[in-house]
CSV table of C-alpha atoms and ligand atoms in Angstrom, one decimal:
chain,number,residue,atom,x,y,z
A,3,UNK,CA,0.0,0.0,0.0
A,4,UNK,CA,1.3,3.7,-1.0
A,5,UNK,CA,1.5,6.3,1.7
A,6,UNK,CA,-1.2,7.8,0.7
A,7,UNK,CA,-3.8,5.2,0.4
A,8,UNK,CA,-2.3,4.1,4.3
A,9,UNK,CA,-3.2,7.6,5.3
A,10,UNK,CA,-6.9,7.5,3.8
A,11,UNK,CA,-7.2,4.3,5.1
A,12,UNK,CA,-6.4,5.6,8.8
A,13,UNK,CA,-9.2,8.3,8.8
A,14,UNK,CA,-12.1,7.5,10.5
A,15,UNK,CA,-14.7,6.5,7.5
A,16,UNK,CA,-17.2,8.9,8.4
A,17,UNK,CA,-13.8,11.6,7.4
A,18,UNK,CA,-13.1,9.8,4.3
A,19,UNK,CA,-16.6,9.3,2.6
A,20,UNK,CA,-18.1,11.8,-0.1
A,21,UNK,CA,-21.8,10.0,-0.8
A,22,UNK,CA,-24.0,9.9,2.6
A,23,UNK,CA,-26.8,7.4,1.9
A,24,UNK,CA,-29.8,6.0,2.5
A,25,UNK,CA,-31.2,2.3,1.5
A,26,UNK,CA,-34.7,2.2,0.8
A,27,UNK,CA,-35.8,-1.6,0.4
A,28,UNK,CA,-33.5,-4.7,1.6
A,29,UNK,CA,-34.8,-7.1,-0.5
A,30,UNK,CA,-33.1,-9.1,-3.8
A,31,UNK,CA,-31.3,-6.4,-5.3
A,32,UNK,CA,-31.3,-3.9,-1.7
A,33,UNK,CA,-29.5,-7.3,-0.7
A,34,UNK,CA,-27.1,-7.4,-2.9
A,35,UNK,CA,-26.3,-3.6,-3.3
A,36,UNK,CA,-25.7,-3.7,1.1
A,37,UNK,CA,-23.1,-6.8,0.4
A,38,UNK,CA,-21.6,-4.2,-2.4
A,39,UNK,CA,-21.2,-1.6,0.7
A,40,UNK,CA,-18.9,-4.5,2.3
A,41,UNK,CA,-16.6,-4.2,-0.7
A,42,UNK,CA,-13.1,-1.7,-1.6
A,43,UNK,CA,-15.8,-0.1,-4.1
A,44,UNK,CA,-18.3,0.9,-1.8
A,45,UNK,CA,-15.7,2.3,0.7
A,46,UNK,CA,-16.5,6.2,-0.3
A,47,UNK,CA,-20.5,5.4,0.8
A,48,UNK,CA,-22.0,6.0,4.2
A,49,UNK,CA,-25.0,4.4,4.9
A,50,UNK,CA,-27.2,6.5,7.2
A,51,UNK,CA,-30.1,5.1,7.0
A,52,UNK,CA,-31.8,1.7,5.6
A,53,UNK,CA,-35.5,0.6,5.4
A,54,UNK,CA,-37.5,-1.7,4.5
A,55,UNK,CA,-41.7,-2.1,4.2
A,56,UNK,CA,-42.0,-1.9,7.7
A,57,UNK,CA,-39.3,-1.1,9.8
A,58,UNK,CA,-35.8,1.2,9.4
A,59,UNK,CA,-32.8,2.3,11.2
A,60,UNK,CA,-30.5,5.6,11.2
A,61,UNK,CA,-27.0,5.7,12.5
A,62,UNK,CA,-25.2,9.0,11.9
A,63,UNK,CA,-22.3,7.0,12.4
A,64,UNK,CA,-22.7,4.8,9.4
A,65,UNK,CA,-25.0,1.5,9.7
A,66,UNK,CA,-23.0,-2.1,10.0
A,67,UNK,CA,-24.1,-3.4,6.0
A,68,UNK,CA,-23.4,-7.1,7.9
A,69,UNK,CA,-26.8,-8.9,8.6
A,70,UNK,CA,-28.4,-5.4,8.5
A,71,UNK,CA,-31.6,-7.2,6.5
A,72,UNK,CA,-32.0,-9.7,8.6
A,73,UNK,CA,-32.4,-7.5,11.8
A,74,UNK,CA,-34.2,-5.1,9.3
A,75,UNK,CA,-36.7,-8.0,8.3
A,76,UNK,CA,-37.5,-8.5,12.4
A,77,UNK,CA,-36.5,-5.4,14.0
A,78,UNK,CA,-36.0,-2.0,13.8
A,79,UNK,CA,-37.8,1.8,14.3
A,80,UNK,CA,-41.1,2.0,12.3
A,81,UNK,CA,-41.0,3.3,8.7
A,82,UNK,CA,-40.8,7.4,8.7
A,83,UNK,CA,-39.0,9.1,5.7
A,84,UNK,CA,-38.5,12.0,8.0
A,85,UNK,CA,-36.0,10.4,10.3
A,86,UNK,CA,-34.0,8.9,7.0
A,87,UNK,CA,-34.0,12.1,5.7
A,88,UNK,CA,-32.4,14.0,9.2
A,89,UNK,CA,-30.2,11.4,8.6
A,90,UNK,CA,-28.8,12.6,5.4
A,91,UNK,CA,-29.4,15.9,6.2
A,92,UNK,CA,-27.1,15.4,9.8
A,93,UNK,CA,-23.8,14.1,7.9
A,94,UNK,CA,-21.2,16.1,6.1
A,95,UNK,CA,-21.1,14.3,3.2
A,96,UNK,CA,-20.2,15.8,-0.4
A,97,UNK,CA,-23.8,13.8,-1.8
A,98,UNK,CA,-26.2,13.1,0.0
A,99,UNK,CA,-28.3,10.0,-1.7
A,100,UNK,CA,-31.3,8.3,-1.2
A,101,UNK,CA,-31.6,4.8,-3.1
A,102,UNK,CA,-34.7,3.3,-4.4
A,103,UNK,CA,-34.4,-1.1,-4.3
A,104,UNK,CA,-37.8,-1.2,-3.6
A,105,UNK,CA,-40.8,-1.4,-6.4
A,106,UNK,CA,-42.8,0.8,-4.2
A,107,UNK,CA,-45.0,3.1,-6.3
A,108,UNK,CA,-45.7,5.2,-3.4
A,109,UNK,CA,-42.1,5.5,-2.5
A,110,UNK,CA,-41.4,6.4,-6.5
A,111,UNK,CA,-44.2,9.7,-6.4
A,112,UNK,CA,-41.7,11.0,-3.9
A,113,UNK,CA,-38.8,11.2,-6.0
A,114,UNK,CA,-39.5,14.2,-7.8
A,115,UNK,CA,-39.9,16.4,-4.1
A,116,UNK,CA,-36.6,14.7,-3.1
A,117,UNK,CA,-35.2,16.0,-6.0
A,118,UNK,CA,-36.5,19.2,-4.9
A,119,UNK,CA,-35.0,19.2,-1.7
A,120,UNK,CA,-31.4,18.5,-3.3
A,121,UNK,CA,-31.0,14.9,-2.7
A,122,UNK,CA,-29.5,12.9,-5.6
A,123,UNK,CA,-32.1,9.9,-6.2
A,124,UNK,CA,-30.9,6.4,-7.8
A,125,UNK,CA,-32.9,4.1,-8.5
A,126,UNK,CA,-34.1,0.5,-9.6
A,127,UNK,CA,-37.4,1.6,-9.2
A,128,UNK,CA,-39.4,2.0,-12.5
A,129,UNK,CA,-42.7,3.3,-10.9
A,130,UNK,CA,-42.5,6.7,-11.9
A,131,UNK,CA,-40.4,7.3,-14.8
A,132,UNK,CA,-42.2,4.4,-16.5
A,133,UNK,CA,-45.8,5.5,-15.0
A,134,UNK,CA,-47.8,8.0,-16.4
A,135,UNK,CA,-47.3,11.4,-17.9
A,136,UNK,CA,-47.4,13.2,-15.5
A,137,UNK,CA,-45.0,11.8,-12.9
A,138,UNK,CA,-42.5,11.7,-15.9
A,139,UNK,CA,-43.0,15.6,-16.7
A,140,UNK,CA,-43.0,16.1,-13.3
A,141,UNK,CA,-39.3,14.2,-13.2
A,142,UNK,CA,-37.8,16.0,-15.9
A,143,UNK,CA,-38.6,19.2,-14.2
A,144,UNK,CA,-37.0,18.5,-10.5
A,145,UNK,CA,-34.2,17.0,-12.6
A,146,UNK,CA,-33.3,20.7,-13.8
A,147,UNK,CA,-32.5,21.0,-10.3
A,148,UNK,CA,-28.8,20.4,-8.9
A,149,UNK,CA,-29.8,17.0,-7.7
A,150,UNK,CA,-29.0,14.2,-10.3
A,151,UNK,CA,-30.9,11.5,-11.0
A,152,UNK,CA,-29.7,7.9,-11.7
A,153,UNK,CA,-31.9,5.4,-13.0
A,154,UNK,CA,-29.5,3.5,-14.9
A,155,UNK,CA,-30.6,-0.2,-13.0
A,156,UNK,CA,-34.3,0.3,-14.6
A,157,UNK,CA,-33.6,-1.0,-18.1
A,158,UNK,CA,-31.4,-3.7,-18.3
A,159,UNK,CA,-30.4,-4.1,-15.5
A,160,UNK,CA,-27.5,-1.5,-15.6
A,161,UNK,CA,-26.8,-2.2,-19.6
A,162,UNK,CA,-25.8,1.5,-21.1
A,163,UNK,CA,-28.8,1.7,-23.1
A,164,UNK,CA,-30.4,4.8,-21.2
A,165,UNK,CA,-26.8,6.4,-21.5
A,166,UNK,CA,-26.8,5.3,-24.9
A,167,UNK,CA,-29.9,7.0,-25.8
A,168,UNK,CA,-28.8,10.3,-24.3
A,169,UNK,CA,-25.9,10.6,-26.0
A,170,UNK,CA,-27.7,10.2,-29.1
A,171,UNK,CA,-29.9,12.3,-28.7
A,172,UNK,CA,-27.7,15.1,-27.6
A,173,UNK,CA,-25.9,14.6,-30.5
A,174,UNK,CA,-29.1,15.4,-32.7
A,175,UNK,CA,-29.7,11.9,-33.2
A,176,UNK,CA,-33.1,10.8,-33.2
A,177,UNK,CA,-34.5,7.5,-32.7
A,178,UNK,CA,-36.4,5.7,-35.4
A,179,UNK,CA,-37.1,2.6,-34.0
A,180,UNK,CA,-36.6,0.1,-31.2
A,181,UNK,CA,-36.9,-3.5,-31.1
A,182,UNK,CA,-35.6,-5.7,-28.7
A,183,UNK,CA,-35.9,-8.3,-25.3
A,184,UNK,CA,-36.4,-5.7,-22.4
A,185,UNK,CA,-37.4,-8.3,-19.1
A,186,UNK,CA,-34.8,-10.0,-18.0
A,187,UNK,CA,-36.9,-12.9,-16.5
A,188,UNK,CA,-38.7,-13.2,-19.6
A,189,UNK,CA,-35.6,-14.0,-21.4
A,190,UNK,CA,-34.5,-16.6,-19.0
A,191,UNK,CA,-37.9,-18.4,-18.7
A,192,UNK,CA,-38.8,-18.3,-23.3
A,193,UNK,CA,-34.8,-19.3,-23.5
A,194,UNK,CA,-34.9,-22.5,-21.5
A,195,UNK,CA,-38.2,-23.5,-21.7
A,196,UNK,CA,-38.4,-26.1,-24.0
A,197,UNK,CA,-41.7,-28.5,-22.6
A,198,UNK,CA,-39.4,-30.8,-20.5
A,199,UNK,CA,-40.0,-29.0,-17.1
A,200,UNK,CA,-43.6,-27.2,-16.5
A,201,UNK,CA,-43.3,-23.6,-17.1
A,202,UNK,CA,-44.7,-22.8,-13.1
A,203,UNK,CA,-41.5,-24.6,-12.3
A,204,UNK,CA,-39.3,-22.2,-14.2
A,205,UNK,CA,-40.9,-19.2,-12.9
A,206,UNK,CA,-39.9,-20.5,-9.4
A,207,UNK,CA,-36.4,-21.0,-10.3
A,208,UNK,CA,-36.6,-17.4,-11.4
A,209,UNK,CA,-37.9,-15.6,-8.4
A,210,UNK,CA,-35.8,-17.5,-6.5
A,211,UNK,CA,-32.7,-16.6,-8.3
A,212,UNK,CA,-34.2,-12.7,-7.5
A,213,UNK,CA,-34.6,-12.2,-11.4
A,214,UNK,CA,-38.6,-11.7,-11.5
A,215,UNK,CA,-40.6,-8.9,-9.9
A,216,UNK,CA,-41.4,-9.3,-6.6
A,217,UNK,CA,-45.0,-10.1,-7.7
A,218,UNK,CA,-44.0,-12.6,-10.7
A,219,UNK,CA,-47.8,-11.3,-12.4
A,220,UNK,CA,-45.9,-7.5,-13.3
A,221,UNK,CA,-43.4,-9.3,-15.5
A,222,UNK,CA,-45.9,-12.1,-17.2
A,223,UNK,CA,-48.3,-9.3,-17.8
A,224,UNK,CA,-45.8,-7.6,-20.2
A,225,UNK,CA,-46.6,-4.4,-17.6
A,226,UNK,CA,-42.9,-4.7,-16.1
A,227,UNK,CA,-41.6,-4.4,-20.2
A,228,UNK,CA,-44.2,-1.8,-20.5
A,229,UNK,CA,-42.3,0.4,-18.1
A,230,UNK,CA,-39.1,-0.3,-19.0
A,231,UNK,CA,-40.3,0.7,-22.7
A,232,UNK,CA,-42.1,4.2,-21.8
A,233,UNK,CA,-38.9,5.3,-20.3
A,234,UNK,CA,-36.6,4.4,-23.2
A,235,UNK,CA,-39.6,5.7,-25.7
A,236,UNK,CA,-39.7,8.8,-23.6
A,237,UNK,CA,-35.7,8.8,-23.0
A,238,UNK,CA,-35.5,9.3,-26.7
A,239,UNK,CA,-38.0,12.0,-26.4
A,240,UNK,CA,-41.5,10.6,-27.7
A,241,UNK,CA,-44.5,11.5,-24.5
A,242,UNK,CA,-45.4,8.5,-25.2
A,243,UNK,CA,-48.2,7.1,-22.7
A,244,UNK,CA,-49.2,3.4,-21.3
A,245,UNK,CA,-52.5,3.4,-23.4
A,246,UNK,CA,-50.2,3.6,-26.6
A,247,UNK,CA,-48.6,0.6,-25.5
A,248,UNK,CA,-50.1,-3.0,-26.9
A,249,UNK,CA,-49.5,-5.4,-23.9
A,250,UNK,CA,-50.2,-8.8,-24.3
A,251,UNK,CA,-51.2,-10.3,-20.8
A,252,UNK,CA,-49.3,-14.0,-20.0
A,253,UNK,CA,-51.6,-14.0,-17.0
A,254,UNK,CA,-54.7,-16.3,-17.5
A,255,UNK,CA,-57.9,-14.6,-15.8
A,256,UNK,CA,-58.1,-17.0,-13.2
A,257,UNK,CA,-54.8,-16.2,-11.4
A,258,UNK,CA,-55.3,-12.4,-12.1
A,259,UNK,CA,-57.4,-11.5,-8.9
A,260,UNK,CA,-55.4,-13.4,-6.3
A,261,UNK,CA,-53.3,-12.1,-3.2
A,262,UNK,CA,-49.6,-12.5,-4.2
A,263,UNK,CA,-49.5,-15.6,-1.5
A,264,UNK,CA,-52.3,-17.2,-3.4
A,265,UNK,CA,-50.8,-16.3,-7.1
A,266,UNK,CA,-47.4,-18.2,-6.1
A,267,UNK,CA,-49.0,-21.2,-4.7
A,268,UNK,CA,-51.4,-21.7,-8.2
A,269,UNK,CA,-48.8,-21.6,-10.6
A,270,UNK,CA,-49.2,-24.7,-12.2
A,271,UNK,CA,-52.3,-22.7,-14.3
A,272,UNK,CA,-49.7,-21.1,-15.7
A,273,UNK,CA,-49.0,-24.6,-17.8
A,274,UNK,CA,-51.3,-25.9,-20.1
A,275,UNK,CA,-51.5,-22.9,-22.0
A,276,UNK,CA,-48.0,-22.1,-22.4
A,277,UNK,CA,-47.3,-25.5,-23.3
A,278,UNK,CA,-49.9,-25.2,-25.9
A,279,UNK,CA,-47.9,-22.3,-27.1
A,280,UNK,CA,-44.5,-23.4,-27.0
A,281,UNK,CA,-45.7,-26.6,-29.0
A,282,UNK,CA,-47.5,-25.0,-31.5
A,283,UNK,CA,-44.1,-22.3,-32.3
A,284,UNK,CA,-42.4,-26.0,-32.5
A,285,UNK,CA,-44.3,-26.9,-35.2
A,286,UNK,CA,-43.9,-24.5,-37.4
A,287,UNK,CA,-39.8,-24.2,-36.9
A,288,UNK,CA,-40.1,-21.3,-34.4
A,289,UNK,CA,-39.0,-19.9,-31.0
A,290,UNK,CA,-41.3,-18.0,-28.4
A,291,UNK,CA,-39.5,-15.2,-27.6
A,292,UNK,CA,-40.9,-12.2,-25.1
A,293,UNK,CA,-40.3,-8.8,-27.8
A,294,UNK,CA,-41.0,-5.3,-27.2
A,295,UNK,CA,-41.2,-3.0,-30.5
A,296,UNK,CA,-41.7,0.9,-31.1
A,297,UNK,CA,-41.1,2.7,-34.4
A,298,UNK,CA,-40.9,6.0,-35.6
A,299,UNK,CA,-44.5,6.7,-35.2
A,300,UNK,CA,-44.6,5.5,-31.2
A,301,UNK,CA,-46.3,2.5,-32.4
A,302,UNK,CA,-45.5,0.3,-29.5
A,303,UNK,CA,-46.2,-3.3,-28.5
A,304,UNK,CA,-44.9,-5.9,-26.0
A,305,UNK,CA,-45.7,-9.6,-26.0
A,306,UNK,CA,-44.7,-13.1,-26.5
A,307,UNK,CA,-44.2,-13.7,-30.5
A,308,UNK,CA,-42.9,-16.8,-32.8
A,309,UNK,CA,-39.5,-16.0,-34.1
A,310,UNK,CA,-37.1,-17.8,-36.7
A,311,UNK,CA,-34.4,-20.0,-35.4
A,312,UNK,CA,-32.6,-16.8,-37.0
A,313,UNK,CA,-33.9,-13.9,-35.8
A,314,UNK,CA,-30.9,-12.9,-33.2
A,315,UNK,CA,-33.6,-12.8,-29.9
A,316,UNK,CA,-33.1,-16.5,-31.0
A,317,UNK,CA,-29.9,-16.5,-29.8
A,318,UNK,CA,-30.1,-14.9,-26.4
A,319,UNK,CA,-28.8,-16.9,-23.4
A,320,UNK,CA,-29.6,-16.9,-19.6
A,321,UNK,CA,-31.1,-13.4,-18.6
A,322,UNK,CA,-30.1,-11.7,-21.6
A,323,UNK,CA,-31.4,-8.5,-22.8
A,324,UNK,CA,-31.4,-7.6,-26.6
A,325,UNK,CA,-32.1,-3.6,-27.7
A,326,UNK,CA,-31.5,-3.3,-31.6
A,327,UNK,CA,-31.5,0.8,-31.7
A,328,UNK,CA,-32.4,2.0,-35.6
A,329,UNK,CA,-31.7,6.1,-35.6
A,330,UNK,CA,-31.4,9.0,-37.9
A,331,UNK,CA,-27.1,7.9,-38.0
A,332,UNK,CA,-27.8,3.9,-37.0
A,333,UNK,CA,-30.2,4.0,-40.3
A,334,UNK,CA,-29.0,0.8,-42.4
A,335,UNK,CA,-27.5,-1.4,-39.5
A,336,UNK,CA,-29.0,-1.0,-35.9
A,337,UNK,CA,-27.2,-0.2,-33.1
A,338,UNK,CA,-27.3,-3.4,-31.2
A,339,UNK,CA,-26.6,-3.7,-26.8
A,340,UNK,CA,-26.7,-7.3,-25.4
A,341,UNK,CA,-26.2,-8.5,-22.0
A,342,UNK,CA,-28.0,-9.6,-18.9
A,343,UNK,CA,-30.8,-7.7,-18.3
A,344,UNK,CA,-31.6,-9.0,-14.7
A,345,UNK,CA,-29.8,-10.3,-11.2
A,346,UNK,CA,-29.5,-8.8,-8.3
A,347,UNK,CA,-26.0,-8.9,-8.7
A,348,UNK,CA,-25.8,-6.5,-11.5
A,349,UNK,CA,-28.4,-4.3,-10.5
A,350,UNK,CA,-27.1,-3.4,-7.2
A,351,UNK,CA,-23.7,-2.9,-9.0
A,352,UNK,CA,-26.0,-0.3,-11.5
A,353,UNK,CA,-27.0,1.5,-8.6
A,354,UNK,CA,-23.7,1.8,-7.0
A,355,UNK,CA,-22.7,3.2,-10.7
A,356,UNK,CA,-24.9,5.5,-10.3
A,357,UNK,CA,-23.9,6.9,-7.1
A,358,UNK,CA,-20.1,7.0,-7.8
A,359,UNK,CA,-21.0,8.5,-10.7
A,360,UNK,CA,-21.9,11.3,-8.9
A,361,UNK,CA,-19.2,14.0,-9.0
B,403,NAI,N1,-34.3,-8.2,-9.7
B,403,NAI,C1,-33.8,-7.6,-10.7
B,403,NAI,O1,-33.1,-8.2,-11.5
B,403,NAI,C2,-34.0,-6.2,-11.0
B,403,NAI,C3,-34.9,-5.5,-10.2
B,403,NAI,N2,-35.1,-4.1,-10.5
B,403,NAI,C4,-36.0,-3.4,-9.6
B,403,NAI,O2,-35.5,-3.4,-8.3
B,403,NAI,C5,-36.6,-3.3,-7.4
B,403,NAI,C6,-36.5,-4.3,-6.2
B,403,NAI,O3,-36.6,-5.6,-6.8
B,403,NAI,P1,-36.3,-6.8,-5.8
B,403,NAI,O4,-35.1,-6.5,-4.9
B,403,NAI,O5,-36.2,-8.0,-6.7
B,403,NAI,O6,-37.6,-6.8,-4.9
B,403,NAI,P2,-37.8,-7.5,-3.4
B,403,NAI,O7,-39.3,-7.7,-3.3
B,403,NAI,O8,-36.9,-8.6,-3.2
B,403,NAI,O9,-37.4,-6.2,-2.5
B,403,NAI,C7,-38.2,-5.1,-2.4
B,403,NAI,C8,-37.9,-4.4,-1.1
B,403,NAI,O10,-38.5,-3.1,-1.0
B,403,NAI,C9,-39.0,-3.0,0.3
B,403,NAI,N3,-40.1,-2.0,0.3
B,403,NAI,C10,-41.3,-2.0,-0.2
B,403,NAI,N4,-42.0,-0.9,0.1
B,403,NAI,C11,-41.1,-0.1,0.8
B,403,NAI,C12,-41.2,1.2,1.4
B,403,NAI,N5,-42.4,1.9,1.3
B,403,NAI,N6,-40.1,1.7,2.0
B,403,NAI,C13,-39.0,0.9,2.1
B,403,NAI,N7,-38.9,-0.3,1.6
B,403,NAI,C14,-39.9,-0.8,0.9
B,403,NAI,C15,-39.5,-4.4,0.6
B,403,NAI,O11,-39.7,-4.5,2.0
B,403,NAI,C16,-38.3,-5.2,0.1
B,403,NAI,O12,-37.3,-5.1,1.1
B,403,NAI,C17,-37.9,-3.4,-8.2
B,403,NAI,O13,-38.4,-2.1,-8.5
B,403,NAI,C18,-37.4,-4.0,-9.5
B,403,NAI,O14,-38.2,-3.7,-10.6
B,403,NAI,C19,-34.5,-3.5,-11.5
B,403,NAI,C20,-33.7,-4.1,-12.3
B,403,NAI,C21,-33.4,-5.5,-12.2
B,404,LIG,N1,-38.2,-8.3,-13.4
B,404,LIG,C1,-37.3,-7.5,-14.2
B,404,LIG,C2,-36.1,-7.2,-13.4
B,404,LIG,C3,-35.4,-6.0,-13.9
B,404,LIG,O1,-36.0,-5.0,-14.1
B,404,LIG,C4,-36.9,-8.3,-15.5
B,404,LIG,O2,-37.2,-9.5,-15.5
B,404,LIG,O3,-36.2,-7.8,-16.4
């Protein structure tokens, strides 16, 4: 070790860290981003404050990432954004950050007013900037603020398609199409099913390996791509709104009304008629593959479609997300980005991206 890193390494953390920050939701990818906090990368963070549905603690001092979701899951004071926010508000740091892991659209209304109050917001959430309108209008305008906004993790997962798109479009660039494999989940589940193991048993797999929505119903309703679509439509600078978007519902009516506790234990109804689908694509010398499509008009539409063995959505492995970006400049051959689109894993490191990022 240099001298110098041996002398930042003495200081007291709470003397060496520029981004003071608050953890809202402890969850899958909340999870993952505290064990990120535990690592040489996330040595510059503080974390003030952490929460989860129902209970939260504040330490000025910095909160012990170790087993803090566990205690959090049993323990803790009751939820009050007030108290996280003194928390921020009480520490010295450079950036003061609150962080969204949760899919909370009540929590995702307030983003805009934290804005407001100069806290930088990152986020996984999709709530509001894939919501209606108004919430994103009412974004872009607290985001002319000082406080920055990072919501890198909501589409792909931390992919630089969002950054992509800016870029572009700063550089005059306008987008003429999109098509592409925006749900992570989706891509895992139409890429290994192939009739052997029942679909229900899949989707399990998936939640459990934290790449599904914490209600697996927003993903199989094509609502969770709906999201992620609005905000790339409206990234790229169409207002484009949900009732423009065609969403084909995976959902079959009887499993639509249930509690979330009833909708995981009645999976299995999930089967028949996927198996019918997937046999069906077979017989004809196709793949199902989940897409999502706009074009230059803001025609859009998300659903599960028959593909060639060629088409490159074909191709895709494990979580992969596909975005095939046709523009004014990417006019003859898209502009392709591949990569996982889901994982706790790489969406915790998105948000931590986001937060170093912060300068
Ligand atoms: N799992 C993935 O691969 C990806 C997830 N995301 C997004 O990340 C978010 C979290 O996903 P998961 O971790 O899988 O969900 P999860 O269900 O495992 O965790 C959600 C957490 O949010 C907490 N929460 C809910 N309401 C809250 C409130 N009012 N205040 C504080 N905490 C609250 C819950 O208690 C829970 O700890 C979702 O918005 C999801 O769309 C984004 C990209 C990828
Ligand atoms: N449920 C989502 C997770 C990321 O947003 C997906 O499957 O892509």
């Amino acid at each position: 070790m240099n001298a110098l890193l041996a002398g930042q390494a003495s200081l007291p953390r709470a003397l060496r860290r520029r981004h003071a920050v608050v953890l809202l939701g402890t969850g899958m990818v909340g999870g993952a981003f505290l064990r990120l906090l535990d690592t040489p990368a996330g040595a510059a963070l503080g974390l003030v404050g952490a929460a989860n549905s129902r209970h939260q603690q504040t330490d000025p001092a910095g909160l012990a990432e170790r087993s803090l979701r566990e205690r959090l899951a049993v323990a803790g004071a009751a939820r009050d954004d007030a108290a996280l926010l003194a928390a921020l508000d009480a520490d010295a740091a450079v950036h003061k950050v609150i962080i969204d892991a949760s899919a909370s659209a009540v929590l995702a209304a307030r983003h805009p007013a934290w804005l407001a109050r100069g806290y930088h917001v990152v986020t996984a959430n999709k709530a509001l900037a894939g919501g209606d309108l108004q919430g994103w209008h009412a974004l872009q305008a607290a985001c002319a603020g000082h406080a920055r906004y990072g919501d890198a993790a909501t589409v792909g997962a931390g992919l630089p398609v969002l950054s992509t798109l800016r870029r572009l479009h700063a550089c005059g660039d306008a987008l003429l199409s999109l098509e592409g494999v925006l749900s992570g989940s989706l891509s895992w589940l139409f890429n290994r099913y192939d009739g052997t193991r029942p679909f229900s048993a899949l989707l399990r797999e998936a939640r459990a390996r934290g790449y599904t929505e914490p209600d697996a119903r927003a993903d199989l309703s094509g609502e969770d791509v709906a999201r992620k679509l609005l905000i790339l439509a409206r990234t790229a600078g169409f207002a484009l709104t949900r009732a423009a978007v065609q969403v084909e519902n995976l959902v079959p009516e009887v499993l639509r009304a249930l509690d979330t506790g009833q909708f995981a234990a009645n999976l299995e109804a999930l089967d028949a008629p996927l198996a019918a689908r997937h046999a069906a694509a077979t017989a004809r010398g196709a793949v199902l593959r989940h897409l999502a499509r706009i074009d230059r008009h803001g025609r859009a539409q998300v659903g599960l479609v028959e593909v060639a063995a060629t088409h490159p959505a074909a191709h895709l492995r494990g979580t992969d997300n596909l975005f095939a970006l046709k523009t004014t400049r990417y006019r003859a051959q898209p502009l392709v980005i591949q990569g996982p689109g889901a994982g706790p894993e790489i969406t915790a490191q998105a948000l931590l991206g986001d937060v170093l990022a912060l300068v």
